mmCIF file of C-alpha atoms in Angstrom:
data_model
loop_
_atom_site.group_PDB
_atom_site.id
_atom_site.type_symbol
_atom_site.label_atom_id
_atom_site.label_comp_id
_atom_site.label_asym_id
_atom_site.label_seq_id
_atom_site.Cartn_x
_atom_site.Cartn_y
_atom_site.Cartn_z
ATOM 1 C CA UNK A 163 0.000 0.000 0.000
ATOM 2 C CA UNK A 164 2.874 2.396 0.636
ATOM 3 C CA UNK A 165 3.859 2.432 -3.031
ATOM 4 C CA UNK A 166 0.237 2.882 -4.129
ATOM 5 C CA UNK A 167 -0.192 5.845 -1.790
ATOM 6 C CA UNK A 168 3.074 7.406 -2.977
ATOM 7 C CA UNK A 169 2.040 7.000 -6.613
ATOM 8 C CA UNK A 170 -1.401 8.533 -6.065
ATOM 9 C CA UNK A 171 0.053 11.343 -3.960
ATOM 10 C CA UNK A 172 2.409 12.256 -6.803
ATOM 11 C CA UNK A 173 -0.685 13.081 -8.855
ATOM 12 C CA UNK A 174 -2.054 15.516 -6.227
ATOM 13 C CA UNK A 175 -0.969 19.148 -6.741
ATOM 14 C CA UNK A 176 -1.684 19.998 -3.084
ATOM 15 C CA UNK A 177 0.303 17.115 -1.554
ATOM 16 C CA UNK A 178 3.961 16.242 -1.241
ATOM 17 C CA UNK A 179 5.475 13.015 0.078
ATOM 18 C CA UNK A 180 7.803 13.780 2.993
ATOM 19 C CA UNK A 181 9.182 10.247 3.140
ATOM 20 C CA UNK A 182 8.455 6.567 3.643
ATOM 21 C CA UNK A 183 9.208 4.940 6.996
ATOM 22 C CA UNK A 184 10.649 1.474 7.454
ATOM 23 C CA UNK A 185 10.544 -0.140 10.876
ATOM 24 C CA UNK A 186 14.331 -0.136 11.323
ATOM 25 C CA UNK A 187 14.455 3.671 10.999
ATOM 26 C CA UNK A 188 13.744 6.566 13.357
ATOM 27 C CA UNK A 189 10.240 7.879 12.686
ATOM 28 C CA UNK A 190 10.490 11.172 14.581
ATOM 29 C CA UNK A 191 12.640 13.093 12.044
ATOM 30 C CA UNK A 192 10.155 12.171 9.319
ATOM 31 C CA UNK A 193 7.224 13.441 11.359
ATOM 32 C CA UNK A 194 8.973 16.709 12.136
ATOM 33 C CA UNK A 195 8.785 17.601 8.451
ATOM 34 C CA UNK A 196 5.233 16.357 7.887
ATOM 35 C CA UNK A 197 1.650 17.521 8.389
ATOM 36 C CA UNK A 198 0.033 14.080 8.701
ATOM 37 C CA UNK A 199 1.131 10.444 8.855
ATOM 38 C CA UNK A 200 -0.542 7.610 6.908
ATOM 39 C CA UNK A 201 -0.023 4.114 8.323
ATOM 40 C CA UNK A 202 -0.676 0.932 6.337
ATOM 41 C CA UNK A 203 2.032 -1.133 8.003
ATOM 42 C CA UNK A 204 1.434 -4.134 10.274
ATOM 43 C CA UNK A 205 0.001 -4.243 13.816
ATOM 44 C CA UNK A 206 3.506 -4.366 15.310
ATOM 45 C CA UNK A 207 4.510 -1.321 13.269
ATOM 46 C CA UNK A 208 1.383 0.568 14.282
ATOM 47 C CA UNK A 209 2.427 0.464 17.929
ATOM 48 C CA UNK A 210 5.601 2.393 17.075
ATOM 49 C CA UNK A 211 3.579 4.786 14.910
ATOM 50 C CA UNK A 212 1.170 5.545 17.759
ATOM 51 C CA UNK A 213 4.041 6.298 20.135
ATOM 52 C CA UNK A 214 5.577 8.649 17.570
ATOM 53 C CA UNK A 215 2.432 10.631 16.742
ATOM 54 C CA UNK A 216 1.819 11.177 20.445
ATOM 55 C CA UNK A 217 5.381 12.457 20.917
ATOM 56 C CA UNK A 218 5.127 14.713 17.869
ATOM 57 C CA UNK A 219 1.430 15.612 18.301
ATOM 58 C CA UNK A 220 0.858 14.624 14.688
ATOM 59 C CA UNK A 221 -2.453 13.708 12.992
ATOM 60 C CA UNK A 222 -2.679 10.082 11.875
ATOM 61 C CA UNK A 223 -4.583 8.115 9.235
ATOM 62 C CA UNK A 224 -4.378 4.396 9.992
ATOM 63 C CA UNK A 225 -5.715 1.596 7.799
ATOM 64 C CA UNK A 226 -4.073 -1.379 9.512
ATOM 65 C CA UNK A 227 -6.387 -4.332 10.139
ATOM 66 C CA UNK A 228 -5.870 -7.190 12.561
ATOM 67 C CA UNK A 229 -5.109 -5.011 15.594
ATOM 68 C CA UNK A 230 -5.431 -6.810 18.923
ATOM 69 C CA UNK A 231 -7.683 -5.570 21.699
ATOM 70 C CA UNK A 232 -4.661 -4.121 23.501
ATOM 71 C CA UNK A 233 -3.502 -2.367 20.313
ATOM 72 C CA UNK A 234 -6.977 -0.928 19.771
ATOM 73 C CA UNK A 235 -6.923 0.414 23.323
ATOM 74 C CA UNK A 236 -3.573 2.044 22.604
ATOM 75 C CA UNK A 237 -5.023 3.561 19.440
ATOM 76 C CA UNK A 238 -7.960 4.990 21.401
ATOM 77 C CA UNK A 239 -5.575 6.485 23.956
ATOM 78 C CA UNK A 240 -3.623 8.132 21.129
ATOM 79 C CA UNK A 241 -6.869 9.561 19.730
ATOM 80 C CA UNK A 242 -7.385 11.389 23.017
ATOM 81 C CA UNK A 243 -4.262 13.408 22.202
ATOM 82 C CA UNK A 244 -4.203 13.695 18.392
ATOM 83 C CA UNK A 245 -6.789 13.646 15.578
ATOM 84 C CA UNK A 246 -6.831 10.086 14.255
ATOM 85 C CA UNK A 247 -8.780 8.497 11.396
ATOM 86 C CA UNK A 248 -8.854 4.725 11.820
ATOM 87 C CA UNK A 249 -10.689 2.375 9.511
ATOM 88 C CA UNK A 250 -10.147 -1.185 8.375
ATOM 89 C CA UNK A 251 -11.309 -0.165 4.892
ATOM 90 C CA UNK A 252 -10.560 3.266 3.416
ATOM 91 C CA UNK A 253 -12.848 2.861 0.409
ATOM 92 C CA UNK A 254 -15.564 5.490 -0.020
ATOM 93 C CA UNK A 255 -18.018 2.855 -1.197
ATOM 94 C CA UNK A 256 -17.589 0.807 1.964
ATOM 95 C CA UNK A 257 -18.241 3.898 4.096
ATOM 96 C CA UNK A 258 -21.576 4.292 2.303
ATOM 97 C CA UNK A 259 -22.224 0.538 2.552
ATOM 98 C CA UNK A 260 -21.659 0.633 6.305
ATOM 99 C CA UNK A 261 -24.257 3.385 6.680
ATOM 100 C CA UNK A 262 -26.710 1.501 4.454
ATOM 101 C CA UNK A 263 -26.476 -1.816 6.315
ATOM 102 C CA UNK A 264 -26.672 -0.042 9.665
ATOM 103 C CA UNK A 265 -29.909 1.652 8.612
ATOM 104 C CA UNK A 266 -31.271 -1.605 7.189
ATOM 105 C CA UNK A 267 -30.483 -3.506 10.369
ATOM 106 C CA UNK A 268 -32.175 -0.895 12.538
ATOM 107 C CA UNK A 269 -35.294 -0.928 10.351
ATOM 108 C CA UNK A 270 -35.594 -4.696 9.808
ATOM 109 C CA UNK A 271 -34.720 -5.835 13.312
ATOM 110 C CA UNK A 272 -33.652 -9.239 14.531
ATOM 111 C CA UNK A 273 -36.247 -11.210 12.545
ATOM 112 C CA UNK A 274 -33.989 -11.038 9.485
ATOM 113 C CA UNK A 275 -31.010 -13.355 9.405
ATOM 114 C CA UNK A 276 -27.762 -11.743 8.262
ATOM 115 C CA UNK A 277 -25.024 -13.318 6.142
ATOM 116 C CA UNK A 278 -21.839 -11.419 5.294
ATOM 117 C CA UNK A 279 -19.844 -13.026 2.486
ATOM 118 C CA UNK A 280 -16.366 -11.865 1.552
ATOM 119 C CA UNK A 281 -13.834 -12.888 -1.084
ATOM 120 C CA UNK A 282 -10.184 -11.831 -1.158
ATOM 121 C CA UNK A 283 -6.881 -12.854 -2.689
ATOM 122 C CA UNK A 284 -5.111 -15.962 -1.460
ATOM 123 C CA UNK A 285 -2.402 -13.928 0.311
ATOM 124 C CA UNK A 286 -4.783 -12.345 2.816
ATOM 125 C CA UNK A 287 -4.170 -13.732 6.296
ATOM 126 C CA UNK A 288 -7.067 -12.468 8.426
ATOM 127 C CA UNK A 289 -10.468 -14.135 8.053
ATOM 128 C CA UNK A 290 -13.123 -12.870 8.145
ATOM 129 C CA UNK A 291 -11.707 -9.686 6.682
ATOM 130 C CA UNK A 292 -11.570 -6.501 8.696
ATOM 131 C CA UNK A 293 -14.205 -5.024 6.416
ATOM 132 C CA UNK A 294 -16.588 -7.940 6.993
ATOM 133 C CA UNK A 295 -16.155 -7.570 10.748
ATOM 134 C CA UNK A 296 -16.663 -3.815 10.466
ATOM 135 C CA UNK A 297 -19.971 -4.353 8.654
ATOM 136 C CA UNK A 298 -21.012 -6.982 11.167
ATOM 137 C CA UNK A 299 -20.267 -4.678 14.071
ATOM 138 C CA UNK A 300 -22.351 -1.918 12.481
ATOM 139 C CA UNK A 301 -25.287 -4.289 12.066
ATOM 140 C CA UNK A 302 -24.966 -5.723 15.569
ATOM 141 C CA UNK A 303 -24.784 -2.241 17.080
ATOM 142 C CA UNK A 304 -27.880 -1.096 15.167
ATOM 143 C CA UNK A 305 -29.823 -4.135 16.400
ATOM 144 C CA UNK A 306 -28.522 -3.989 19.962
ATOM 145 C CA UNK A 307 -26.850 -7.388 19.504
ATOM 146 C CA UNK A 308 -23.554 -6.424 21.049
ATOM 147 C CA UNK A 309 -22.076 -9.921 20.959
ATOM 148 C CA UNK A 310 -22.476 -10.048 17.163
ATOM 149 C CA UNK A 311 -23.653 -13.626 17.563
ATOM 150 C CA UNK A 312 -26.534 -13.620 15.080
ATOM 151 C CA UNK A 313 -24.389 -12.827 12.043
ATOM 152 C CA UNK A 314 -22.983 -15.569 9.826
ATOM 153 C CA UNK A 315 -19.720 -14.981 7.935
ATOM 154 C CA UNK A 316 -18.707 -16.746 4.732
ATOM 155 C CA UNK A 317 -15.053 -16.481 3.691
ATOM 156 C CA UNK A 318 -13.390 -17.317 0.378
ATOM 157 C CA UNK A 319 -9.798 -16.820 -0.790
ATOM 158 C CA UNK A 320 -9.369 -16.896 -4.581
ATOM 159 C CA UNK A 321 -6.588 -15.766 -6.917
ATOM 160 C CA UNK A 322 -5.778 -12.045 -6.685
ATOM 161 C CA UNK A 323 -9.260 -10.671 -5.869
ATOM 162 C CA UNK A 324 -8.761 -7.210 -4.264
ATOM 163 C CA UNK A 325 -11.948 -7.475 -2.204
ATOM 164 C CA UNK A 326 -15.630 -8.343 -2.646
ATOM 165 C CA UNK A 327 -18.248 -8.067 0.104
ATOM 166 C CA UNK A 328 -21.960 -8.863 0.155
ATOM 167 C CA UNK A 329 -24.382 -8.395 3.041
ATOM 168 C CA UNK A 330 -27.669 -10.281 2.865
ATOM 169 C CA UNK A 331 -30.713 -9.777 5.102
ATOM 170 C CA UNK A 332 -33.183 -12.620 4.754
ATOM 171 C CA UNK A 333 -36.535 -13.501 6.315
ATOM 172 C CA UNK A 334 -38.891 -16.347 5.516
ATOM 173 C CA UNK A 335 -40.376 -14.448 2.587
ATOM 174 C CA UNK A 336 -37.921 -11.810 1.343
ATOM 175 C CA UNK A 337 -34.236 -11.123 0.755
ATOM 176 C CA UNK A 338 -32.364 -7.817 0.714
ATOM 177 C CA UNK A 339 -28.721 -7.640 -0.384
ATOM 178 C CA UNK A 340 -25.976 -5.018 -0.488
ATOM 179 C CA UNK A 341 -22.708 -5.568 -2.356
ATOM 180 C CA UNK A 342 -19.389 -3.824 -2.921
ATOM 181 C CA UNK A 343 -16.476 -4.819 -5.154
ATOM 182 C CA UNK A 344 -12.992 -3.371 -5.501
ATOM 183 C CA UNK A 345 -11.433 -3.362 -8.967
ATOM 184 C CA UNK A 346 -7.947 -2.291 -7.829
ATOM 185 C CA UNK A 347 -6.171 -1.230 -4.642
ATOM 186 C CA UNK A 348 -5.923 2.432 -5.682
ATOM 187 C CA UNK A 349 -9.320 2.884 -4.050
ATOM 188 C CA UNK A 350 -7.730 2.454 -0.612
ATOM 189 C CA UNK A 351 -4.937 4.893 -1.417
ATOM 190 C CA UNK A 352 -7.435 7.489 -2.648
ATOM 191 C CA UNK A 353 -9.497 7.091 0.519
ATOM 192 C CA UNK A 354 -6.423 7.463 2.699
ATOM 193 C CA UNK A 355 -5.428 10.684 0.932
ATOM 194 C CA UNK A 356 -8.949 12.060 1.333
ATOM 195 C CA UNK A 357 -8.789 11.217 5.041
ATOM 196 C CA UNK A 358 -5.351 12.851 5.337
ATOM 197 C CA UNK A 359 -6.713 16.107 3.935
ATOM 198 C CA UNK A 360 -9.759 15.921 6.200
ATOM 199 C CA UNK A 361 -8.026 15.116 9.502
ATOM 200 C CA UNK A 362 -5.420 17.875 9.275
ATOM 201 C CA UNK A 363 -6.428 20.639 11.670
ATOM 202 C CA UNK A 364 -9.134 18.600 13.422
ATOM 203 C CA UNK A 365 -9.370 18.401 17.181
ATOM 204 C CA UNK A 366 -8.145 15.195 18.861
ATOM 205 C CA UNK A 367 -10.523 12.269 18.530
ATOM 206 C CA UNK A 368 -11.100 8.895 16.925
ATOM 207 C CA UNK A 369 -12.742 9.225 13.511
ATOM 208 C CA UNK A 370 -13.843 6.771 10.799
ATOM 209 C CA UNK A 371 -14.154 7.039 7.033
ATOM 210 C CA UNK A 372 -17.871 7.597 7.530
ATOM 211 C CA UNK A 373 -16.946 10.786 9.431
ATOM 212 C CA UNK A 374 -14.710 11.866 6.564
ATOM 213 C CA UNK A 375 -17.288 11.171 3.866
ATOM 214 C CA UNK A 376 -20.670 11.566 5.517
ATOM 215 C CA UNK A 377 -19.935 13.739 8.538
ATOM 216 C CA UNK A 378 -21.137 11.574 11.400
ATOM 217 C CA UNK A 379 -20.359 12.611 14.937
ATOM 218 C CA UNK A 380 -16.931 11.902 16.374
ATOM 219 C CA UNK A 381 -16.832 8.671 18.445
#
């Protein structure tokens, strides 16, 4: 993702790449010459990133999935000090999809069974995907089912598929489905750059892509 973000940033007249961090380097000098940091590393790298943005009081856009509960708590603590956009999927379409399935879940209630199906490339390690879990959490929250136990996940790993997700609500006599497909990974880079523009100058807090795109309240 780092190369994709750098390539897309090179096409933006209002943005300039200050540098790319590798985990064996000192991050602080890079942050001193930057306005915002974008993190698509790994969970272990994100811990170092969070420490650095707190030290430098730097805004952060983070798209790392697979964070542990302890790492999420650390991220939330960082968001109390700096403006931080965190999302497991930076696509604009998924932000709209999350809102749509949340509204559907609230309207339809628990009588509708929910299946979330996702397909990704064979190299993806986490299953279900972070996006599938994100959609499931939105549905569970809207229905008051905080344990997320009534949602069934279907996972498939095929070829080099960038990411397909479908959410199906089904009762005994009707079926409602929502779907989103990614054609290439530039969509995540574009979303991250949009979030980087948006978060600069914000007050400290934990934000999502839905905040960036739709303007929901800070969490």
